[in-house]
Short mmCIF file of C-alpha atoms in Angstrom, two decimals:
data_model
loop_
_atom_site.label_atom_id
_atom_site.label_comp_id
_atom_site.label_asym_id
_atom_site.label_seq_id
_atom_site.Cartn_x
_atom_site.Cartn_y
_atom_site.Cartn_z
CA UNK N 542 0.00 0.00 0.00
CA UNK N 543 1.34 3.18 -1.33
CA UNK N 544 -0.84 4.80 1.72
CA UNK N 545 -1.42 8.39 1.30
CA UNK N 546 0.52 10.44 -1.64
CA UNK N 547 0.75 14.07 -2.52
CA UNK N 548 2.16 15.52 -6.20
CA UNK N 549 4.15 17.45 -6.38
CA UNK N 550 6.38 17.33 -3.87
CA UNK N 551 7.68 21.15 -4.49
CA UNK N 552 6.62 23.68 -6.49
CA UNK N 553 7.00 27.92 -7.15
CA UNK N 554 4.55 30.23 -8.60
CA UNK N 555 4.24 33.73 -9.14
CA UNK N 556 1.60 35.85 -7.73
CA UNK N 557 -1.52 35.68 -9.64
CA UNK N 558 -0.86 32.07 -10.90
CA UNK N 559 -3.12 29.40 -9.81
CA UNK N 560 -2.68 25.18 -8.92
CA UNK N 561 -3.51 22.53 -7.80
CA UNK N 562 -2.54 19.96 -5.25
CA UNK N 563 -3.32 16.42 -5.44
CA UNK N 564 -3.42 13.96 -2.15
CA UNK N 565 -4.52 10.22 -3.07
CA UNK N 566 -5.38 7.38 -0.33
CA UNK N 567 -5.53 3.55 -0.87
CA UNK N 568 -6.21 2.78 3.11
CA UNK N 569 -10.28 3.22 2.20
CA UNK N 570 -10.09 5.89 4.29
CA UNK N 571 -13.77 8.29 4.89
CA UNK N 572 -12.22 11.33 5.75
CA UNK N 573 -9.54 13.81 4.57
CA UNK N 574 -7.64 16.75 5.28
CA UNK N 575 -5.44 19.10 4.47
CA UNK N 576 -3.28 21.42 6.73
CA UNK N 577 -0.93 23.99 5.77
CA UNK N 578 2.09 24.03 8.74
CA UNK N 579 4.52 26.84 8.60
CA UNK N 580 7.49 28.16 11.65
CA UNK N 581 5.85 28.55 15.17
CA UNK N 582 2.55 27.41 13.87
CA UNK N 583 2.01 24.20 14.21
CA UNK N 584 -0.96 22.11 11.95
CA UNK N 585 -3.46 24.51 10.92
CA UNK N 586 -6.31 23.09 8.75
CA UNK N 587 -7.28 24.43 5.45
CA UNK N 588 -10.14 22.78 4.55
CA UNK N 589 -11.86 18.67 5.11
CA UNK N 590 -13.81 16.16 3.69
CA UNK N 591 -15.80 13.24 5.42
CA UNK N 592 -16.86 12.02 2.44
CA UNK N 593 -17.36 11.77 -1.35
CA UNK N 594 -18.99 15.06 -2.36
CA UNK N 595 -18.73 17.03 1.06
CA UNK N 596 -15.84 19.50 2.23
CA UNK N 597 -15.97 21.95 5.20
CA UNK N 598 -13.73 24.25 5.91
CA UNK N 599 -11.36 24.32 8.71
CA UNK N 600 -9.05 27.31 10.50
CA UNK N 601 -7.87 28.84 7.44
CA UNK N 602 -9.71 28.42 4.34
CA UNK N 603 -9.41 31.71 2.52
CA UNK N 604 -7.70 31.77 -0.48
CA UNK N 605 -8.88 27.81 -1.21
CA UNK N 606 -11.03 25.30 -2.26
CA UNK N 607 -11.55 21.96 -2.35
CA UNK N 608 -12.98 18.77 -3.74
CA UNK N 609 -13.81 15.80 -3.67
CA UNK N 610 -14.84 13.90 -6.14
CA UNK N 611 -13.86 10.17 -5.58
CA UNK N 612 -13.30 8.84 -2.21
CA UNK N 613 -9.41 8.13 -2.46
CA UNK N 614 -8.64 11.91 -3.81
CA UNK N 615 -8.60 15.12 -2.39
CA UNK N 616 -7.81 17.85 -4.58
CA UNK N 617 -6.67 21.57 -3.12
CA UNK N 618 -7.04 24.64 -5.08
CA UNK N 619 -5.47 28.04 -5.10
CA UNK N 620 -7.07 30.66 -7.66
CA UNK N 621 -4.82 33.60 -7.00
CA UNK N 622 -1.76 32.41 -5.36
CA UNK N 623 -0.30 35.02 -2.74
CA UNK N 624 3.03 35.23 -0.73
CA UNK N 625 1.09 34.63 2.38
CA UNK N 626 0.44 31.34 0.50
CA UNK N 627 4.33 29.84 1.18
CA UNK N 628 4.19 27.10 3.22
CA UNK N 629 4.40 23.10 3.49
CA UNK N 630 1.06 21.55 3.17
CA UNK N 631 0.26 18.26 4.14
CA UNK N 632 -3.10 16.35 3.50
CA UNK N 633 -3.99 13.66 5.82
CA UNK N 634 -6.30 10.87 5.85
CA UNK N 635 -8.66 9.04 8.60
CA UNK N 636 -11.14 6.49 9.41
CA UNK N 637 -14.48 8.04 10.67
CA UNK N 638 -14.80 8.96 14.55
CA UNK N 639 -17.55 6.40 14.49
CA UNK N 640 -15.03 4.08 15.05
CA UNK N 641 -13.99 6.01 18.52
CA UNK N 642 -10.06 7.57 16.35
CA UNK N 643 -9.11 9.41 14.04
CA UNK N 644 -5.15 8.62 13.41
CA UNK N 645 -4.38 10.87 11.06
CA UNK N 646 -1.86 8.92 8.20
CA UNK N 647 -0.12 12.32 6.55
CA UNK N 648 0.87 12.27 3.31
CA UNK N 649 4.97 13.56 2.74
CA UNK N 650 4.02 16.84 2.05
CA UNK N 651 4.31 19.78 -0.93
CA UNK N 652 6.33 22.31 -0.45
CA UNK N 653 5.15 25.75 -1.79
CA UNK N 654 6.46 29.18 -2.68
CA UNK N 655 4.99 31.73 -4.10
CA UNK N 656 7.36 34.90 -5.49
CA UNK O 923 -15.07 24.79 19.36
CA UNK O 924 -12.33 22.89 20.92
CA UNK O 925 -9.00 24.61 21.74
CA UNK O 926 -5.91 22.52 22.42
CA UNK O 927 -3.22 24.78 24.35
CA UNK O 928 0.19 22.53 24.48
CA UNK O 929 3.18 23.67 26.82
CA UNK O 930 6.09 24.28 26.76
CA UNK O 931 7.18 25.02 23.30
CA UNK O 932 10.49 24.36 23.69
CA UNK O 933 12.62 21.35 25.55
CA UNK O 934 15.72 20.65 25.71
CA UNK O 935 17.00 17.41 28.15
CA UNK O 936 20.30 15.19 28.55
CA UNK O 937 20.28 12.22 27.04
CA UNK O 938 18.98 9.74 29.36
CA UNK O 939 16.51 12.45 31.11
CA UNK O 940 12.87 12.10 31.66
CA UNK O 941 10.69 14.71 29.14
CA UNK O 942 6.86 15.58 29.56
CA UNK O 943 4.87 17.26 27.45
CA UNK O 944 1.32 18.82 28.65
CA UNK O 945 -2.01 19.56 26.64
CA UNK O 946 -4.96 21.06 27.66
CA UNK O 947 -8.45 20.86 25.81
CA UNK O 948 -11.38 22.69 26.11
CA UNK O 949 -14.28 20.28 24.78
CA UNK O 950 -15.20 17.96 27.58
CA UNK O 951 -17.05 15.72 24.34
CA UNK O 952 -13.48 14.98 23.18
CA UNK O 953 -12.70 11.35 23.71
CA UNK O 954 -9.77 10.50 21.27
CA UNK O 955 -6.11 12.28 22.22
CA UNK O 956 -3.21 11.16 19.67
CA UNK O 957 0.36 12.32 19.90
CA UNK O 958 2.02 12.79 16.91
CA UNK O 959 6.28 12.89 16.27
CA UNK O 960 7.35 14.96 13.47
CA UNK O 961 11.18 14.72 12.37
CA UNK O 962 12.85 17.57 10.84
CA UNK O 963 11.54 18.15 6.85
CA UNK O 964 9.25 14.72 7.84
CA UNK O 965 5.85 14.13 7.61
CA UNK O 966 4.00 13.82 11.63
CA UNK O 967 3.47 10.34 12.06
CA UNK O 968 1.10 9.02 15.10
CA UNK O 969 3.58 7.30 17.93
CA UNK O 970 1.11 6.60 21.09
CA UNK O 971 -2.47 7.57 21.43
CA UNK O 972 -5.54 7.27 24.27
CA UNK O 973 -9.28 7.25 24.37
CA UNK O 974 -11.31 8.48 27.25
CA UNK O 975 -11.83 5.35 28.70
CA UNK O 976 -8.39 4.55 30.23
CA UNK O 977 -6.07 6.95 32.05
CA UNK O 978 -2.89 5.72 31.26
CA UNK O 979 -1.18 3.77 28.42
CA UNK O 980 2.84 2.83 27.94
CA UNK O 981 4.60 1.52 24.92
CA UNK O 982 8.53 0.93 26.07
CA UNK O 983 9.65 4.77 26.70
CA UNK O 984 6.52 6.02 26.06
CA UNK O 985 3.83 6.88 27.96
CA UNK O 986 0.60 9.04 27.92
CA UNK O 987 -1.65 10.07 31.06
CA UNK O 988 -5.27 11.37 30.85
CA UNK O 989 -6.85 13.38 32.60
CA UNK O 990 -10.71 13.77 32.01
CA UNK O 991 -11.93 16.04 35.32
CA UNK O 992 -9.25 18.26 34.74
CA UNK O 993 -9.33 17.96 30.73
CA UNK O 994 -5.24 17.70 30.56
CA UNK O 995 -3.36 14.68 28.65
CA UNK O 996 0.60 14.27 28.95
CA UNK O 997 3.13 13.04 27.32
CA UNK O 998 6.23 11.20 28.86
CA UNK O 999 9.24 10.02 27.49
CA UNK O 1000 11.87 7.93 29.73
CA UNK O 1001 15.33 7.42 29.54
CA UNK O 1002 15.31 10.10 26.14
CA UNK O 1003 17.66 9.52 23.45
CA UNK O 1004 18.82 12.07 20.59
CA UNK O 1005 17.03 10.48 17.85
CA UNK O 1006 13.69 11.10 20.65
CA UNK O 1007 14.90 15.36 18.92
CA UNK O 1008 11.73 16.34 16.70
CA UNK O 1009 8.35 18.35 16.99
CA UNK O 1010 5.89 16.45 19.09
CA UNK O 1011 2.01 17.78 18.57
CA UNK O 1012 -0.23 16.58 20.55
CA UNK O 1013 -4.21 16.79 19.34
CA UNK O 1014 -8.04 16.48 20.61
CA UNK O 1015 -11.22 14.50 18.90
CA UNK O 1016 -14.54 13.65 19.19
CA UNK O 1017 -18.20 13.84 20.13
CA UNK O 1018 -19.50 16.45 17.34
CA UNK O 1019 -15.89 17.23 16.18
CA UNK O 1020 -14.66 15.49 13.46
CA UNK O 1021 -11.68 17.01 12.36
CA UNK O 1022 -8.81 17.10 15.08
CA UNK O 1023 -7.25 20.60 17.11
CA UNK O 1024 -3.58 20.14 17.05
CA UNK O 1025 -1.63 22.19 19.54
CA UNK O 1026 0.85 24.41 18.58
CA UNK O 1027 4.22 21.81 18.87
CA UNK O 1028 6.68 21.19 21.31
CA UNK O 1029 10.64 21.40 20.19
CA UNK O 1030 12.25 18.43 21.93
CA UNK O 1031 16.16 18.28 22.00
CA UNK O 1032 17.97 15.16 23.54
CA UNK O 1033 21.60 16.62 23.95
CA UNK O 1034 24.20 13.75 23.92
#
């Protein structure tokens, strides 16, 4: 099992260009994340999905979107990419709280800068 | 919503010293506390967790201690090592809260 992926791995953009981020899962996982994490900050999470066809957003979802169109992918958006945009972002993947966790299995990250 | 406040931010130890790591949560629904390890330019990868139903669990060096009244979990690690150095977050989950509150890291250094 490949377990959770992210492409790319590092990328730049200018201000004003756009991308997107891709996270894929084989673990059959219901929910995913993703989190942005940058010096001092800790996790903070962008936006979430606890299933096929539903996202919610978490902390800090301005400048995003999301979707979700199969269960194993998670795709992250930015229209209008901003300096305040740099960071490493990580998605993450879990099993439902029905089942009383939520480990979160994090992909190896994409790291992001914007000129 | 829940609020995970994690002290201290920074810790540095000998090797072969005792470290502890404190959270503090705010939702008395949460029921699910994970701590995660994150080594430097590594992804955080889950290394002990607890529900609400026990107060204590160990693997080897590892331990974590819960404590629901006063809504406080802990993190020790024995006899430390250097390769114990990374980040170590710990987080909160459950009842109506899906998605987990990570607090805001702790800096361990194990000096040799």
């Amino acid at each position: 099992n490949a377990g959770v992926t992210q492409t790319p791995k590092f990328r730049v953009l200018k201000t004003g260009q756009s991308m997107t981020l891709l996270c894929a899962q084989d673990m059959n996982h219901e929910y995913m994340y993703w989190y942005r994490q940058d010096p001092g900050m800790g996790l903070r999470l962008i936006h979430y999905s606890v299933g096929e066809g539903t996202t919610a957003k978490g902390e800090v979802p301005d400048g995003y979107n999301v979707s979700r169109l199969k269960k194993q992918n998670f795709l992250l958006g930015l229209e209008s990419a901003a300096p305040s945009q740099t960071s490493v972002y990580f998605c993450a993947s879990s099993y439902s709280m029905d089942r009383g966790y939520n480990e979160q299995f994090f992909g190896p990250g994409t790291r992001l800068t914007v000129l | 919503g829940e609020n995970v406040e994690q002290h201290p931010s920074t810790l540095s130890v000998q090797e072969g010293d005792s470290a502890v790591i404190k959270c503090t949560y705010s939702d008395s629904a949460s029921n699910y506390f994970p701590w995660y390890k994150q080594e430097l330019g590594k992804r955080p990868q889950l290394i002990i967790d607890i529900r609400s139903n026990v107060g204590e669990k160990k693997d080897q060096r590892i331990a974590v201690t819960l404590n629901k009244t006063a809504k406080h979990f802990s993190l020790h690690i024995t006899e430390t090592q250097p390769e114990d150095s990374a980040v170590y977050f710990c987080a909160a989950s459950g009842g109506s809260n899906y998605k987990p509150t990570f607090g805001k890291g702790t800096l361990l250094t194990v000096n040799p």
